[in-house]
CSV table of C-alpha atoms and ligand atoms in Angstrom, one decimal:
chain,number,residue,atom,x,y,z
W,65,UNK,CA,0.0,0.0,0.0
W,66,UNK,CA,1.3,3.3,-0.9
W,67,UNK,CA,2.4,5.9,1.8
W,68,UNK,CA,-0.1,8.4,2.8
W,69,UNK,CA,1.2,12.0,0.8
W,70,UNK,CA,0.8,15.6,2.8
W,71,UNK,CA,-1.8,17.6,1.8
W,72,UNK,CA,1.0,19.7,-0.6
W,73,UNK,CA,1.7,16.5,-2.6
W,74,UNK,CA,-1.5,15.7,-2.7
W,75,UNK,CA,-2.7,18.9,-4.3
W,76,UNK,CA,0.8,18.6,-7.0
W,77,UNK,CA,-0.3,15.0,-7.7
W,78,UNK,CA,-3.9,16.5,-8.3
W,79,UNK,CA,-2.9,19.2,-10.3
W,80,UNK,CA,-0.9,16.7,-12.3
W,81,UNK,CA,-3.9,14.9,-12.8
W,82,UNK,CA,-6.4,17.3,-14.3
W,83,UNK,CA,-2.8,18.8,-17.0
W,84,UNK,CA,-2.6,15.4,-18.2
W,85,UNK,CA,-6.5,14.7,-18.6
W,86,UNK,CA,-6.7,18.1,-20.6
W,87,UNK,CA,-3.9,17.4,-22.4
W,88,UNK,CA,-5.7,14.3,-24.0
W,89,UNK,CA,-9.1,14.9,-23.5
W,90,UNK,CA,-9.1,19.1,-23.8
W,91,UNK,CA,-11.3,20.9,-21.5
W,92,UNK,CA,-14.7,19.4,-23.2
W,93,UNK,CA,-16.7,22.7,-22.5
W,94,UNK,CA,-18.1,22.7,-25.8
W,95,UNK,CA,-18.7,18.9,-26.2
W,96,UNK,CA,-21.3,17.9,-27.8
W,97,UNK,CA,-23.9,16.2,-25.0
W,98,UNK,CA,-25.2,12.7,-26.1
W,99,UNK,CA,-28.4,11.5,-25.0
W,100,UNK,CA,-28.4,9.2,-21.6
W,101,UNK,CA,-28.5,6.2,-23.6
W,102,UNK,CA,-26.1,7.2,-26.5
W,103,UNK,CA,-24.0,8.1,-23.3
W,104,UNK,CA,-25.0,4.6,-21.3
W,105,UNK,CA,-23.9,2.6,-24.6
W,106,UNK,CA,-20.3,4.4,-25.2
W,107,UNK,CA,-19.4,3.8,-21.1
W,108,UNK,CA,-20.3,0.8,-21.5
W,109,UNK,CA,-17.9,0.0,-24.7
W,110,UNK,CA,-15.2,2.4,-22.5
W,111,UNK,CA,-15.1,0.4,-20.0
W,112,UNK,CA,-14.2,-2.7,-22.1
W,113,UNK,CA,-11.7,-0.7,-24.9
W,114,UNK,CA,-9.9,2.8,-25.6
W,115,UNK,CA,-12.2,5.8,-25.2
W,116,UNK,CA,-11.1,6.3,-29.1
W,117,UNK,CA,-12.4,2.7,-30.3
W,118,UNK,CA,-15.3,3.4,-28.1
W,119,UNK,CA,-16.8,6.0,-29.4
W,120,UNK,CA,-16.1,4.6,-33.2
W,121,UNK,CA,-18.4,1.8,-32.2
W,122,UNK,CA,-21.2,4.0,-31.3
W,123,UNK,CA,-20.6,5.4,-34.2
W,124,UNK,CA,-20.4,2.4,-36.3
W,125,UNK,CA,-23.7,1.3,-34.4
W,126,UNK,CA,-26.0,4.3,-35.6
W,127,UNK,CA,-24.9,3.9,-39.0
W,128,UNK,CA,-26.0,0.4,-39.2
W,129,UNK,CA,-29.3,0.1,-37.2
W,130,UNK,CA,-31.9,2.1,-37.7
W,131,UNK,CA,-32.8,3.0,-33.8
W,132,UNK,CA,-32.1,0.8,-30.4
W,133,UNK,CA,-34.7,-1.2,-30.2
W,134,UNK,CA,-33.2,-2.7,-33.8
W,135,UNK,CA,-30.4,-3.2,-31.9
W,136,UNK,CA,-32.4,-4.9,-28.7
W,137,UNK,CA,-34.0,-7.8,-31.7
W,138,UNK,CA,-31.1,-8.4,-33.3
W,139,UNK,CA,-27.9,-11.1,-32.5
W,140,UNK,CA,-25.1,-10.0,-30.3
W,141,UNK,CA,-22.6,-11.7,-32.7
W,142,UNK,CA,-24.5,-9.5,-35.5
W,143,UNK,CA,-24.0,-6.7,-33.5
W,144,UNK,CA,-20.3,-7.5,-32.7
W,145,UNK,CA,-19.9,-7.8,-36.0
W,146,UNK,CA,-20.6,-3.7,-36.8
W,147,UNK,CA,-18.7,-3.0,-33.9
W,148,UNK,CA,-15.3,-4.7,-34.3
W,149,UNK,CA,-13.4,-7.8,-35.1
W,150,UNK,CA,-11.4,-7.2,-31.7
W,151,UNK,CA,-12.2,-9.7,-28.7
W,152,UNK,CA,-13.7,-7.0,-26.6
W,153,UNK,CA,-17.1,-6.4,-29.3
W,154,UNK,CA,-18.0,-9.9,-28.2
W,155,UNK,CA,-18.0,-8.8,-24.7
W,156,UNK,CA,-19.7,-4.9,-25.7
W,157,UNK,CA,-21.7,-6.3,-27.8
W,158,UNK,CA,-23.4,-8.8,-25.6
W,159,UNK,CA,-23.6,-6.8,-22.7
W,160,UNK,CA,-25.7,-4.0,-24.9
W,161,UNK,CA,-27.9,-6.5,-26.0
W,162,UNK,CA,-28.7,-7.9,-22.7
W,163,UNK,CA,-29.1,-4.3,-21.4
W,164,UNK,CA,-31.1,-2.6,-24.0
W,165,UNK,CA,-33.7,-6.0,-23.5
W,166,UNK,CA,-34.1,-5.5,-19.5
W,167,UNK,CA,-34.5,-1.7,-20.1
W,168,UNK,CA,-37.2,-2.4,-22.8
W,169,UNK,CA,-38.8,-5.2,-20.6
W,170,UNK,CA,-38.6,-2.7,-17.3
W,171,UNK,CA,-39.8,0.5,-18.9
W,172,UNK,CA,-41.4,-0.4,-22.4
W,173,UNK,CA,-38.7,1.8,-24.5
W,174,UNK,CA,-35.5,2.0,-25.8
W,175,UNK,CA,-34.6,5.2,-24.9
W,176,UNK,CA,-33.9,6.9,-21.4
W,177,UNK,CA,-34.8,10.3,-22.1
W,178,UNK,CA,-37.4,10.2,-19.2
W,179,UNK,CA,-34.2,10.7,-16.9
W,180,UNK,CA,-34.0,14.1,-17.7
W,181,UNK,CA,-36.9,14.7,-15.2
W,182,UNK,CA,-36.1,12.9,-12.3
W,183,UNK,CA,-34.1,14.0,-9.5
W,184,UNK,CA,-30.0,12.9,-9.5
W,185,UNK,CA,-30.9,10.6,-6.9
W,186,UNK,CA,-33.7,9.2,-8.7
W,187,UNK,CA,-31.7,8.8,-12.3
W,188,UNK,CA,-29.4,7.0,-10.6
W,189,UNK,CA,-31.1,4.5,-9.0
W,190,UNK,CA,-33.1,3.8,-12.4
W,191,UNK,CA,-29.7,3.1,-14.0
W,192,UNK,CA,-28.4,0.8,-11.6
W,193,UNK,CA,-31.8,-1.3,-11.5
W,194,UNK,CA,-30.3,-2.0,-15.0
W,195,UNK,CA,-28.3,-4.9,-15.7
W,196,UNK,CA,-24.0,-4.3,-15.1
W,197,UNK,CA,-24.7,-0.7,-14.3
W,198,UNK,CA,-23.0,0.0,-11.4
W,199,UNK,CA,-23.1,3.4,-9.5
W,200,UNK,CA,-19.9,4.9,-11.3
W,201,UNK,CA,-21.0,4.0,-14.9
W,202,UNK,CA,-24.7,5.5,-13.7
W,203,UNK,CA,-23.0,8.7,-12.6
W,204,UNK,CA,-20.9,8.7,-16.0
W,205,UNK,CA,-24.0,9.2,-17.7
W,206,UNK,CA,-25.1,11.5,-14.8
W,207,UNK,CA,-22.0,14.0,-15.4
W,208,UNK,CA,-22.0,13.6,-19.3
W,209,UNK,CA,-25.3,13.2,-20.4
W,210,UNK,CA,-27.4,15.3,-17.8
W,211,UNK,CA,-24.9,17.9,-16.7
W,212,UNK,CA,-24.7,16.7,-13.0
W,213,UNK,CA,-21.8,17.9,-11.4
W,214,UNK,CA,-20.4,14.2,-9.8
W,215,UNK,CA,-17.2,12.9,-10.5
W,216,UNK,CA,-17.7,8.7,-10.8
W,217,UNK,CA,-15.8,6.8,-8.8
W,218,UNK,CA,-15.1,3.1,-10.2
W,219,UNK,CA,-12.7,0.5,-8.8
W,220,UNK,CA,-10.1,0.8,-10.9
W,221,UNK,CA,-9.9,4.9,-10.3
W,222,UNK,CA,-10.3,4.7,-6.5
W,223,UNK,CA,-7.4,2.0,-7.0
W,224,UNK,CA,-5.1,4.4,-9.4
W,225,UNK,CA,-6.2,7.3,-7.3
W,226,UNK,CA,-4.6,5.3,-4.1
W,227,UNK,CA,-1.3,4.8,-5.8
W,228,UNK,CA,-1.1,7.9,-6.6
W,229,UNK,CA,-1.3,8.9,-3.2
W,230,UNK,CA,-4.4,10.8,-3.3
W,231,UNK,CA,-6.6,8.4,-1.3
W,232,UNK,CA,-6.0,6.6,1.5
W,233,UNK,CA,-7.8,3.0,0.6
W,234,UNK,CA,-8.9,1.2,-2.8
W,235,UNK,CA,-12.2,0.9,-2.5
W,236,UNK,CA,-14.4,2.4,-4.5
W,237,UNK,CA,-17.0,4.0,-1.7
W,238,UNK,CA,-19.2,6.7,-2.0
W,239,UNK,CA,-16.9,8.6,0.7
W,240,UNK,CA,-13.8,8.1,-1.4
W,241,UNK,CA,-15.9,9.5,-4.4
W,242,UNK,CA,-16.6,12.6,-2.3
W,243,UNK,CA,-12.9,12.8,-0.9
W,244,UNK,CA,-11.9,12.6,-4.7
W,245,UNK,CA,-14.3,15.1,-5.8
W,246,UNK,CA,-13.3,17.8,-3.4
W,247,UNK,CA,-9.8,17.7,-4.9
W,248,UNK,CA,-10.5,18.8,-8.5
W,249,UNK,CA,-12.6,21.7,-9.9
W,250,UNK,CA,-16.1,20.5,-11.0
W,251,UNK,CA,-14.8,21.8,-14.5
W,252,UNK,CA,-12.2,19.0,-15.0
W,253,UNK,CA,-14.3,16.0,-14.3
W,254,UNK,CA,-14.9,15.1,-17.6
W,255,UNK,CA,-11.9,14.9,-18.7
W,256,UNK,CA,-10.6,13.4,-15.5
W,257,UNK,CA,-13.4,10.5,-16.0
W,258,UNK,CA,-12.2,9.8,-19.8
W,259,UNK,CA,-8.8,10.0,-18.5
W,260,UNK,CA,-9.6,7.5,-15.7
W,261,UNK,CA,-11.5,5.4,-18.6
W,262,UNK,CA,-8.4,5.1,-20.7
W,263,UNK,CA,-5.5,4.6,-17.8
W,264,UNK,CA,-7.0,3.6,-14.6
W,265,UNK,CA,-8.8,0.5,-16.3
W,266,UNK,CA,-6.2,-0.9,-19.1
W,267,UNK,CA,-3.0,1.0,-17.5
W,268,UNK,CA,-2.9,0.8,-13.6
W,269,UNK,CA,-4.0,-2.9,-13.9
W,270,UNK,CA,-4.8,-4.8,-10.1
W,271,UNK,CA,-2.0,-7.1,-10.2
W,272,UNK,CA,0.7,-6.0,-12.9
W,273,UNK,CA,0.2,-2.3,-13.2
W,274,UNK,CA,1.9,-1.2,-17.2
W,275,UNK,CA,4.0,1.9,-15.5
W,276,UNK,CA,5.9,1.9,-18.6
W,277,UNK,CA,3.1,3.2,-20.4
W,278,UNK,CA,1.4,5.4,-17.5
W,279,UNK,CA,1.6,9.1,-18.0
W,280,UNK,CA,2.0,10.0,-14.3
W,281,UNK,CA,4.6,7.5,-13.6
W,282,UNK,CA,7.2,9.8,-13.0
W,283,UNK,CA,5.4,11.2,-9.7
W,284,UNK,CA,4.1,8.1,-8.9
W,285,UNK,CA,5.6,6.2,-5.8
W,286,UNK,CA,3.6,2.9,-6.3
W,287,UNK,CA,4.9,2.6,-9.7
W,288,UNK,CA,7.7,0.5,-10.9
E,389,SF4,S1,2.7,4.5,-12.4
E,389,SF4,FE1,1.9,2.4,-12.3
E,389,SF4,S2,1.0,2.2,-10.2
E,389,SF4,FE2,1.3,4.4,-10.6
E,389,SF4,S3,-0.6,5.1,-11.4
E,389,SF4,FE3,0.6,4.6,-13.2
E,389,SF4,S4,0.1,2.5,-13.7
E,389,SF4,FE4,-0.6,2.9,-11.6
């Protein structure tokens, strides 16, 4: 387990954090805001490859099916097929599939644009009634798709985020998701989050972390 950093490094290390993210990401004031489930779908395929091949797939997707529900009726291996020839559109597309049918059977749609007029609260817990959507991939689409100011908190970022020294345990907790959100301007949480997306998840890996390719290595004392 890492040493615990003074408040000083902790704030450097922080600051490190959010040049890096906008050095990738840019400052994504201007993005353009997807709807909750455009948004659902591309964490979903983030969370599995590169935020670039991610967002290619959605792409991909809308060009061949004409809406969702298309989507919901048809194969996953169909659907992997538009997607990629990589192993991980096996894996995206499967898991869209099964979602997309448990949100139809639930709420008689294929769309979430009814979160728009619920409370945070309430949005969330709709998501995570849905199948594999856990509270940090709910509160992606929260801070993406709906403009809530929450930075999401999965394990492999509340992991990264304790190497790094900035928190002082691994587990992804809701008070570890407030400790983390205190440190960074409301601003930079987008980036942070796609930043998190690409590194925390296929970089700062559970058991043999790939330093050598890690951006922040140099001021990182967990790191080999
Ligand atoms: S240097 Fe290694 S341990 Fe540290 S954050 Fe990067 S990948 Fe994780």
């Amino acid at each position: 387990m890492p040493r615990v950093i003074s408040q000083k490094e902790r704030k450097k290390q922080a600051d490190k954090l959010v040049q890096l993210a906008i050095r990738k990401h840019g400052e994504l004031k201007n993005r353009k805001t997807r709807s909750p489930l455009n948004q659902l779908v591309l964490s979903l395929f983030c969370h599995v490859t590169s935020v670039r091949r991610a967002t290619r797939a959605l792409r991909e997707l809308k060009r061949h099916f004409a809406d969702w529900n298309e989507v919901r009726v048809s194969h996953p291996v169909e659907v992997a097929s538009v997607l990629s020839s990589a192993m991980w559109a096996q894996e995206g597309a499967e898991r869209l599939v099964w979602m997309l049918r448990e949100l139809y059977d639930a709420h008689n749609r294929t769309n979430l644009d009814f979160l728009g007029e619920l409370t945070p609260t309430q949005a969330r817990s709709c998501l995570k009634r849905l199948p594999m959507v856990r509270r940090d991939l709910a509160d992606e689409v929260l801070l993406l798709s709906l403009g809530v100011p929450v930075l999401p908190c999965s394990a492999a970022t509340a992991r990264m985020c304790c190497r790094l020294g900035l928190l002082k345990d691994d587990r992804p907790t809701v008070k570890n998701q407030r400790r983390l959100a205190k440190m960074f301007d409301e601003a930079c949480f987008a980036s942070l989050l796609l930043f998190f997306c690409d590194y925390a998840e296929k970089v700062c890996l559970p058991d043999e972390p790939l330093c050598n390719r890690c951006p922040i290595a140099r001021t990182c004392r967990a790191g080999k």
